[in-house]
Coordinates of C-alpha atoms in Angstrom, one line a residue:
X690 CA -23.5 2.0 22.4
X691 CA -21.7 0.1 19.7
X692 CA -23.1 -3.5 18.7
X693 CA -19.8 -5.3 18.0
X694 CA -20.1 -8.9 17.2
X695 CA -18.2 -11.6 19.3
X696 CA -15.4 -13.2 18.1
X697 CA -15.8 -17.0 17.2
X698 CA -18.9 -16.3 15.3
X699 CA -19.8 -17.8 12.0
X700 CA -19.7 -15.6 9.1
X701 CA -20.8 -15.4 5.3
X702 CA -18.7 -13.4 3.1
X703 CA -19.3 -11.2 0.3
X704 CA -16.9 -10.2 -2.4
X705 CA -17.7 -8.5 -5.4
X706 CA -15.6 -7.8 -8.4
X707 CA -15.7 -4.2 -10.2
X708 CA -14.5 -3.1 -13.4
X709 CA -13.0 0.0 -11.6
X710 CA -9.5 -1.1 -10.6
X711 CA -9.9 1.4 -7.5
X712 CA -12.6 -0.5 -6.1
X713 CA -11.0 -4.1 -6.4
X714 CA -10.4 -6.1 -3.2
X715 CA -9.0 -9.4 -2.7
X716 CA -10.9 -12.4 -1.4
X717 CA -8.0 -14.3 -0.1
X718 CA -7.0 -11.2 1.9
X719 CA -10.6 -11.0 3.3
X720 CA -10.5 -14.8 4.4
X721 CA -7.4 -13.9 6.3
X722 CA -9.0 -10.8 8.0
X723 CA -11.9 -13.0 9.1
X724 CA -9.8 -15.3 10.5
X725 CA -7.6 -12.9 12.2
X726 CA -10.8 -11.3 13.8
X727 CA -11.5 -15.0 15.1
X728 CA -14.5 -15.4 12.9
X729 CA -15.3 -18.6 11.0
X730 CA -16.3 -18.5 7.3
X731 CA -19.2 -20.9 6.5
X732 CA -20.0 -19.4 2.8
X733 CA -18.8 -17.0 0.1
X734 CA -21.1 -14.9 -2.0
X735 CA -19.3 -13.6 -5.3
X736 CA -20.6 -11.4 -8.1
X737 CA -19.6 -9.1 -10.6
X738 CA -20.8 -5.3 -11.2
X739 CA -19.6 -2.1 -12.7
X740 CA -20.8 0.0 -9.9
X741 CA -22.4 -0.6 -6.3
X742 CA -26.1 -0.8 -6.2
X743 CA -27.5 2.3 -4.1
X744 CA -29.8 0.1 -1.9
X745 CA -28.2 -3.2 -1.2
X746 CA -24.7 -2.6 -2.6
X747 CA -24.9 -6.0 -4.3
X748 CA -28.6 -5.5 -6.0
X749 CA -31.9 -6.9 -4.9
X750 CA -31.4 -10.4 -6.6
X751 CA -27.8 -11.0 -4.9
X752 CA -29.4 -9.6 -1.4
X753 CA -31.9 -12.3 -1.7
X754 CA -29.5 -15.0 -2.6
X755 CA -27.5 -13.7 0.3
X756 CA -30.5 -13.8 2.6
X757 CA -31.0 -17.6 1.8
X758 CA -27.6 -18.6 2.4
X759 CA -27.5 -16.9 5.9
X760 CA -30.5 -18.7 6.7
X761 CA -29.2 -22.4 5.3
X762 CA -25.7 -21.7 7.1
X763 CA -27.6 -20.4 10.4
X764 CA -24.6 -17.6 10.2
X765 CA -24.9 -14.7 12.4
X766 CA -22.7 -12.1 10.7
X767 CA -22.4 -11.3 7.1
X768 CA -18.9 -9.3 6.0
X769 CA -18.3 -7.5 3.0
X770 CA -14.7 -7.1 1.3
X771 CA -16.1 -3.4 0.4
X772 CA -17.0 -0.1 2.1
X773 CA -20.9 0.2 2.7
X774 CA -22.6 3.2 3.3
X775 CA -25.0 3.5 6.8
X776 CA -28.1 3.0 4.6
X777 CA -26.7 -0.2 2.8
X778 CA -25.7 -1.5 6.2
X779 CA -29.3 -1.2 7.5
X780 CA -30.9 -2.1 4.4
X781 CA -29.1 -5.6 4.0
X782 CA -29.6 -6.1 7.8
X783 CA -33.5 -6.3 7.4
X784 CA -33.1 -8.7 4.3
X785 CA -30.4 -11.0 6.4
X786 CA -31.9 -10.8 9.6
X787 CA -28.6 -10.6 11.1
X788 CA -25.4 -8.2 11.7
X789 CA -23.8 -6.8 8.7
X790 CA -20.0 -5.5 8.7
X791 CA -18.2 -3.9 5.7
X792 CA -14.4 -4.1 5.4
X793 CA -13.5 -1.1 7.4
X794 CA -15.5 -1.9 10.7
X795 CA -14.0 -5.5 10.3
X796 CA -10.3 -4.0 10.4
X797 CA -11.3 -1.6 13.2
X798 CA -12.5 -4.7 15.2
X799 CA -9.1 -6.6 14.8
X800 CA -7.5 -3.3 16.0
X801 CA -9.6 -3.2 19.1
X802 CA -8.5 -6.6 19.7
X803 CA -4.9 -6.1 19.2
X804 CA -4.4 -2.8 20.9
X805 CA -2.3 -3.6 24.1
X806 CA -0.8 -0.2 25.1
X807 CA -2.7 2.9 26.7
X808 CA -2.0 4.9 23.2
X809 CA -2.9 2.1 21.3
X810 CA -6.2 1.8 22.9
X811 CA -6.9 5.3 22.7
X812 CA -6.0 5.6 18.9
X813 CA -8.5 2.3 18.0
X814 CA -11.4 4.0 20.1
X815 CA -10.9 7.1 18.1
X816 CA -11.1 5.5 15.0
X817 CA -14.0 3.4 15.8
X818 CA -15.9 6.5 17.5
X819 CA -15.2 8.4 14.0
X820 CA -16.6 5.6 11.9
X821 CA -19.4 4.6 14.0
X822 CA -20.8 8.2 14.2
X823 CA -22.4 8.0 11.3
X824 CA -24.1 4.6 12.1
X825 CA -25.7 5.7 15.2
X826 CA -29.3 6.0 14.0
X827 CA -29.6 2.0 13.7
X828 CA -28.8 1.7 17.5
X829 CA -31.8 3.9 18.3
X830 CA -34.6 3.9 15.9
X831 CA -36.7 2.0 18.5
X832 CA -36.5 4.9 20.8
X833 CA -39.0 7.8 21.5
X834 CA -38.1 11.1 22.4
X835 CA -37.5 12.0 25.9
X836 CA -40.5 12.9 27.9
X837 CA -40.5 14.8 31.3
X838 CA -43.1 15.6 33.8
X839 CA -45.3 18.7 34.4
X840 CA -43.6 21.6 32.9
X841 CA -41.1 19.5 31.1
X842 CA -43.0 18.5 28.0
X843 CA -42.0 19.5 24.6
X844 CA -39.8 18.7 21.8
X845 CA -37.0 17.9 23.8
X846 CA -33.9 16.3 22.8
X847 CA -33.9 12.8 20.9
X848 CA -31.8 9.7 22.5
X849 CA -29.9 9.8 19.3
X850 CA -29.2 13.7 19.5
X851 CA -28.1 13.2 23.2
X852 CA -25.7 10.3 22.2
X853 CA -24.1 12.3 19.1
X854 CA -23.4 15.1 22.0
X855 CA -21.9 12.3 23.9
X856 CA -20.2 11.3 21.2
X857 CA -18.4 14.6 20.2
X858 CA -17.5 15.0 24.0
X859 CA -15.7 11.7 24.1
X860 CA -13.9 12.3 20.8
X861 CA -12.6 15.5 22.1
X862 CA -11.4 14.2 25.2
X863 CA -9.4 11.3 23.4
X864 CA -7.7 14.0 21.3
X865 CA -6.5 15.8 24.2
X866 CA -5.0 12.7 25.7
X867 CA -3.5 11.9 22.2
X868 CA -2.0 15.4 22.0
X869 CA -0.3 14.6 25.0
X870 CA 1.2 11.3 23.8
X871 CA 2.3 13.0 21.2
X872 CA 4.2 15.4 22.8
X873 CA 5.9 12.4 24.9
X874 CA 6.8 10.9 21.6
X875 CA 8.2 14.0 20.2
X876 CA 10.4 14.6 23.6
X877 CA 11.7 11.1 22.7
X878 CA 12.4 11.8 19.0
X879 CA 14.5 15.1 20.1
X880 CA 16.3 12.8 22.5
X881 CA 17.4 10.4 20.0
X882 CA 18.3 13.2 17.4
X883 CA 20.8 14.9 20.4
X884 CA 22.4 11.5 20.8
X885 CA 22.9 11.1 16.6
X886 CA 21.5 7.7 16.7
X887 CA 19.7 7.2 13.5
X888 CA 16.3 5.8 13.5
X889 CA 15.5 3.0 11.0
X890 CA 11.5 1.9 10.7
X891 CA 10.2 -1.3 9.4
X892 CA 7.3 -0.8 6.9
X893 CA 5.5 -3.1 4.6
X894 CA 2.2 -4.9 3.7
X895 CA 0.7 -6.8 6.9
X896 CA 2.2 -10.2 7.3
X897 CA 5.2 -9.6 5.2
X898 CA 7.5 -10.7 8.3
X899 CA 8.2 -7.4 9.9
X900 CA 8.0 -8.7 13.4
X901 CA 9.7 -11.7 12.9
X902 CA 12.7 -10.0 11.4
X903 CA 12.7 -7.4 14.0
X904 CA 12.8 -10.0 16.8
X905 CA 15.5 -11.9 15.1
X906 CA 17.6 -8.6 14.6
X907 CA 17.2 -7.5 18.2
X908 CA 16.7 -10.4 20.2
X909 CA 13.4 -9.2 21.3
X910 CA 10.2 -11.0 22.1
X911 CA 7.4 -8.8 20.0
X912 CA 4.5 -10.8 19.3
X913 CA 4.6 -12.5 15.7
X914 CA 2.5 -14.4 14.3
X915 CA 1.0 -15.8 10.7
X916 CA -2.0 -13.5 10.6
X917 CA -3.0 -9.8 9.5
X918 CA -1.9 -7.0 11.7
X919 CA -0.2 -9.1 14.6
X920 CA 1.6 -6.0 15.3
X921 CA -0.4 -3.0 16.3
X922 CA 1.6 -1.1 18.9
X923 CA 5.1 0.3 17.9
X924 CA 8.1 -1.3 19.5
X925 CA 11.6 0.4 19.5
X926 CA 14.9 -1.4 20.1
X927 CA 18.7 -0.8 19.8
X928 CA 20.1 -2.4 16.9
X929 CA 24.0 -2.7 16.7
X930 CA 25.7 -2.4 13.4
X931 CA 29.4 -3.2 12.5
X932 CA 30.2 0.6 12.7
X933 CA 27.6 1.8 15.1
X934 CA 24.1 1.8 16.3
X935 CA 20.7 2.7 15.1
X936 CA 17.0 2.9 16.7
X937 CA 15.0 -0.1 14.9
X938 CA 11.1 0.7 15.0
X939 CA 8.6 -2.1 14.4
X940 CA 5.3 -0.5 13.2
X941 CA 1.7 -1.7 12.2
X942 CA 1.4 -3.1 8.9
X943 CA -0.3 -1.5 5.8
X944 CA -3.1 -2.8 3.6
X945 CA -4.9 -1.7 0.7
X946 CA -7.6 1.1 1.2
X947 CA -6.5 1.5 4.9
X948 CA -9.1 3.3 6.5
X949 CA -8.7 7.3 6.8
X950 CA -10.1 7.1 10.2
X951 CA -7.1 4.6 11.1
X952 CA -4.6 6.9 9.4
X953 CA -5.8 9.8 11.3
X954 CA -6.0 8.3 14.8
X955 CA -2.5 6.9 14.3
X956 CA -1.1 9.7 13.6
X957 CA 1.4 9.9 16.4
X958 CA 2.4 6.5 15.6
X959 CA 3.1 7.0 12.1
X960 CA 5.2 9.9 12.8
X961 CA 8.1 7.3 13.6
X962 CA 7.8 6.5 10.0
X963 CA 7.8 9.8 8.7
X964 CA 10.8 11.0 10.9
X965 CA 12.8 7.9 10.3
X966 CA 16.4 8.4 8.6
X967 CA 15.7 4.9 6.7
X968 CA 12.8 2.7 5.7
X969 CA 13.4 -1.0 5.5
X970 CA 10.2 -2.0 3.1
X971 CA 9.8 -5.6 4.1
X972 CA 8.3 -7.5 0.9
X973 CA 6.8 -11.1 1.2
X974 CA 8.8 -12.3 -2.1
X975 CA 6.5 -15.5 -1.9
X976 CA 3.1 -13.8 -2.4
X977 CA 1.7 -14.1 -5.6
X978 CA 0.5 -10.5 -5.0
X979 CA 4.2 -8.9 -4.3
X980 CA 3.9 -6.4 -6.7
X981 CA 0.6 -4.9 -5.8
X982 CA 1.2 -5.4 -2.1
X983 CA 4.3 -3.2 -2.8
X984 CA 2.4 -0.5 -4.5
X985 CA -0.3 -0.5 -1.8
X986 CA 2.6 0.2 0.9
X987 CA 4.2 2.9 -1.3
X988 CA 0.6 4.6 -1.8
X989 CA -0.1 4.8 2.0
X990 CA 3.5 5.9 2.6
X991 CA 2.7 9.0 0.2
X992 CA -0.7 9.6 2.0
X993 CA 1.5 10.0 5.6
X994 CA 3.9 12.1 3.9
X995 CA 6.6 9.4 4.2
X996 CA 7.5 8.9 0.6
X997 CA 10.6 11.1 0.7
X998 CA 12.3 9.0 3.2
X999 CA 15.2 6.9 1.9
X1000 CA 14.3 3.1 1.5
X1001 CA 15.8 0.0 1.3
X1002 CA 13.7 -3.1 -0.1
X1003 CA 14.1 -6.3 2.1
X1004 CA 12.7 -9.4 0.3
X1005 CA 11.8 -11.7 3.0
X1006 CA 10.6 -15.3 3.1
X1007 CA 13.3 -16.6 0.4
X1008 CA 13.2 -20.0 2.1
X1009 CA 9.7 -20.6 0.6
X1010 CA 11.3 -20.0 -3.2
X1011 CA 13.6 -22.4 -4.9
X1012 CA 17.3 -21.4 -5.9
X1013 CA 17.1 -18.1 -4.1
X1014 CA 20.1 -17.4 -2.1
X1015 CA 20.8 -14.3 0.1
X1016 CA 22.3 -11.2 -1.8
X1017 CA 22.4 -7.5 -2.1
X1018 CA 21.4 -5.7 -5.2
X1019 CA 23.0 -2.2 -6.1
X1020 CA 22.0 0.5 -8.5
X1021 CA 24.2 2.5 -11.1
X1022 CA 25.7 4.5 -8.0
X1023 CA 26.8 1.2 -6.3
X1024 CA 24.1 2.1 -3.4
X1025 CA 22.3 -1.1 -1.8
X1026 CA 18.6 -1.1 -3.0
X1027 CA 17.5 -4.6 -2.4
X1028 CA 18.3 -7.3 0.1
X1029 CA 17.1 -11.0 -0.1
X1030 CA 16.7 -12.6 3.4
X1031 CA 14.7 -15.0 5.5
X1032 CA 13.6 -13.7 8.6
X1033 CA 12.5 -17.4 10.0
X1034 CA 15.5 -19.1 8.9
X1035 CA 17.9 -16.1 9.6
X1036 CA 19.4 -16.0 6.5
X1037 CA 21.1 -12.9 4.8
X1038 CA 21.4 -10.8 8.4
X1039 CA 24.9 -10.2 7.4
X1040 CA 24.2 -8.7 4.1
X1041 CA 21.3 -6.8 5.4
X1042 CA 23.4 -5.2 8.4
X1043 CA 25.9 -4.2 5.5
X1044 CA 23.3 -2.5 3.4
X1045 CA 22.0 -0.4 6.5
X1046 CA 25.5 0.7 7.2
X1047 CA 26.1 1.8 4.0
X1048 CA 22.9 3.9 3.6
X1049 CA 22.9 5.2 7.1
X1050 CA 26.2 6.9 6.9
X1051 CA 24.0 10.2 6.8
X1052 CA 23.9 12.8 3.8
X1053 CA 24.1 16.0 6.2
X1054 CA 23.1 19.3 5.0
X1055 CA 24.6 22.6 6.6
X1056 CA 22.6 25.5 5.5
X1057 CA 22.4 29.4 6.0
X1058 CA 19.2 30.6 5.3
X1059 CA 17.8 34.5 5.3
X1060 CA 14.4 34.0 6.4
X1061 CA 12.1 37.2 6.2
X1062 CA 9.8 38.0 9.4
X1063 CA 6.7 37.1 7.1
X1064 CA 8.0 33.4 7.1
X1065 CA 8.7 33.1 10.7
X1066 CA 6.8 29.9 10.9
X1067 CA 9.3 27.8 9.4
X1068 CA 11.6 28.7 12.7
X1069 CA 9.5 26.3 14.6
X1070 CA 9.9 23.7 12.4
X1071 CA 13.6 23.7 12.5
X1072 CA 13.5 23.9 16.1
X1073 CA 11.4 20.5 16.3
X1074 CA 14.0 18.9 14.4
X1075 CA 16.9 20.4 16.8
X1076 CA 18.6 21.7 13.5
X1077 CA 19.2 25.3 14.5
X1078 CA 23.1 25.9 15.1
X1079 CA 23.0 29.6 15.2
X1080 CA 20.3 32.5 14.9
X1081 CA 20.7 36.3 14.4
X1082 CA 18.9 39.0 12.7
X1083 CA 20.0 41.7 10.4
X1084 CA 19.1 45.1 9.8
X1085 CA 15.8 44.5 7.7
X1086 CA 14.5 42.1 10.5
X1087 CA 15.4 39.1 8.5
X1088 CA 16.3 36.0 10.6
X1089 CA 19.9 34.6 9.3
X1090 CA 19.6 31.1 10.5
X1091 CA 22.3 28.5 10.2
X1092 CA 20.8 24.9 10.5
X1093 CA 22.5 21.3 10.2
X1094 CA 20.0 18.6 9.5
X1095 CA 19.6 15.4 7.5
X1096 CA 19.2 15.3 3.5
X1097 CA 15.8 13.5 4.2
X1098 CA 14.6 16.1 6.7
X1099 CA 15.7 18.9 4.4
X1100 CA 14.1 17.4 1.1
X1101 CA 10.8 16.8 3.5
X1102 CA 10.5 20.5 4.7
X1103 CA 11.6 21.8 0.9
X1104 CA 8.7 19.7 -0.3
X1105 CA 6.2 21.0 2.4
X1106 CA 7.0 24.6 1.7
X1107 CA 6.7 23.9 -2.2
X1108 CA 10.2 25.4 -2.7
X1109 CA 9.9 28.6 -0.6
X1110 CA 12.7 27.4 1.7
X1111 CA 15.1 26.8 -1.2
X1112 CA 14.8 30.4 -2.5
X1113 CA 16.0 31.5 1.3
X1114 CA 19.1 29.8 0.9
X1115 CA 22.6 31.8 0.3
X1116 CA 24.9 29.4 1.8
X1117 CA 25.1 25.8 1.7
X1118 CA 27.3 22.7 2.2
X1119 CA 26.8 18.9 2.1
X1120 CA 28.9 16.2 3.9
X1121 CA 28.9 12.5 4.5
X1122 CA 28.4 11.5 8.1
X1123 CA 29.6 7.9 9.2
X1124 CA 27.3 6.0 11.3

């Protein structure tokens, strides 16, 4: 149904600089994405515009220049470092006489190549189907309406309409299967909460060194490579600390303008990040775009509602810098905020474990809430967190609920309720748990 290009093809890249900061992309990052997808760049077209051209995205003159370069290099795919509309893709393909991909399709293709688990493959397929559903016209414009024999002739259903109906059915089927996977993950998270073993999740820009650090800390063999999106499927391992143990989770790397279809499809996977007690934000401190990449990750964390989770910044790859040694940086409250390490050279691991131990000594909240019958939906949220200690009802039908949960979980629920939960509190206490 979908005409994906084969890995190993030659590609012409297109990168446009826009005056609008929101539209800007990184050309070096595009080249790394293309390399990760298995294609080989044979030419680059660059330019500057205030806004995209409605027909060709790059303008008619630049489209002709692109077609000439494609013919000269005999490239069989053109890859844009931007999101294209279906109409722009079709118009460019007519001019260039070859396959045209945008940034979103390229990232989806890389994910399709890297998916290994059953869940990962389902998530990628769902994201691809949602994205490609707007681009079906290109594949079926050569087909006529279906025709039958005597008594069956009429307007009928076009092949495109049939395909869209089948597509909706497939998306519905995948969503049901992913719901079952999500329930299984939720059961595993409840079991970990009952065992009182905290979860620490690795997050960061793609290729920041998360999997290398994960392997070094847990003696695992998760696939790690110097390429974008080397990790796709989440992996969980036990990590021993000086005063206890935690569950360490390696997750997919983030990237600027992460496709919304991917965020929606990987909802169950990203749940590991949202419900972690601590996020280790891995930063490639040798990257000249370190600050911008850091802000992009923070933006994605906000999109997936994980910005309230406590963070520890881990500056990785210090072996690539001069006169930088492993160290811990503290804030005014003597709390660790940044650790400098090298996952490749295994430098600073003792300091990292020390910082995690200091932070993961969780702040626990014990609350008593008076929840009216009209707000009974909050009970389900506390049940999912396995936080309910005691429940009873008063003469007015209000639920008197005693709960015990981490400070991070409480702040997340309070934010989602827009302050309503805080109005139900009539007794509260805070204590410090040792890991």
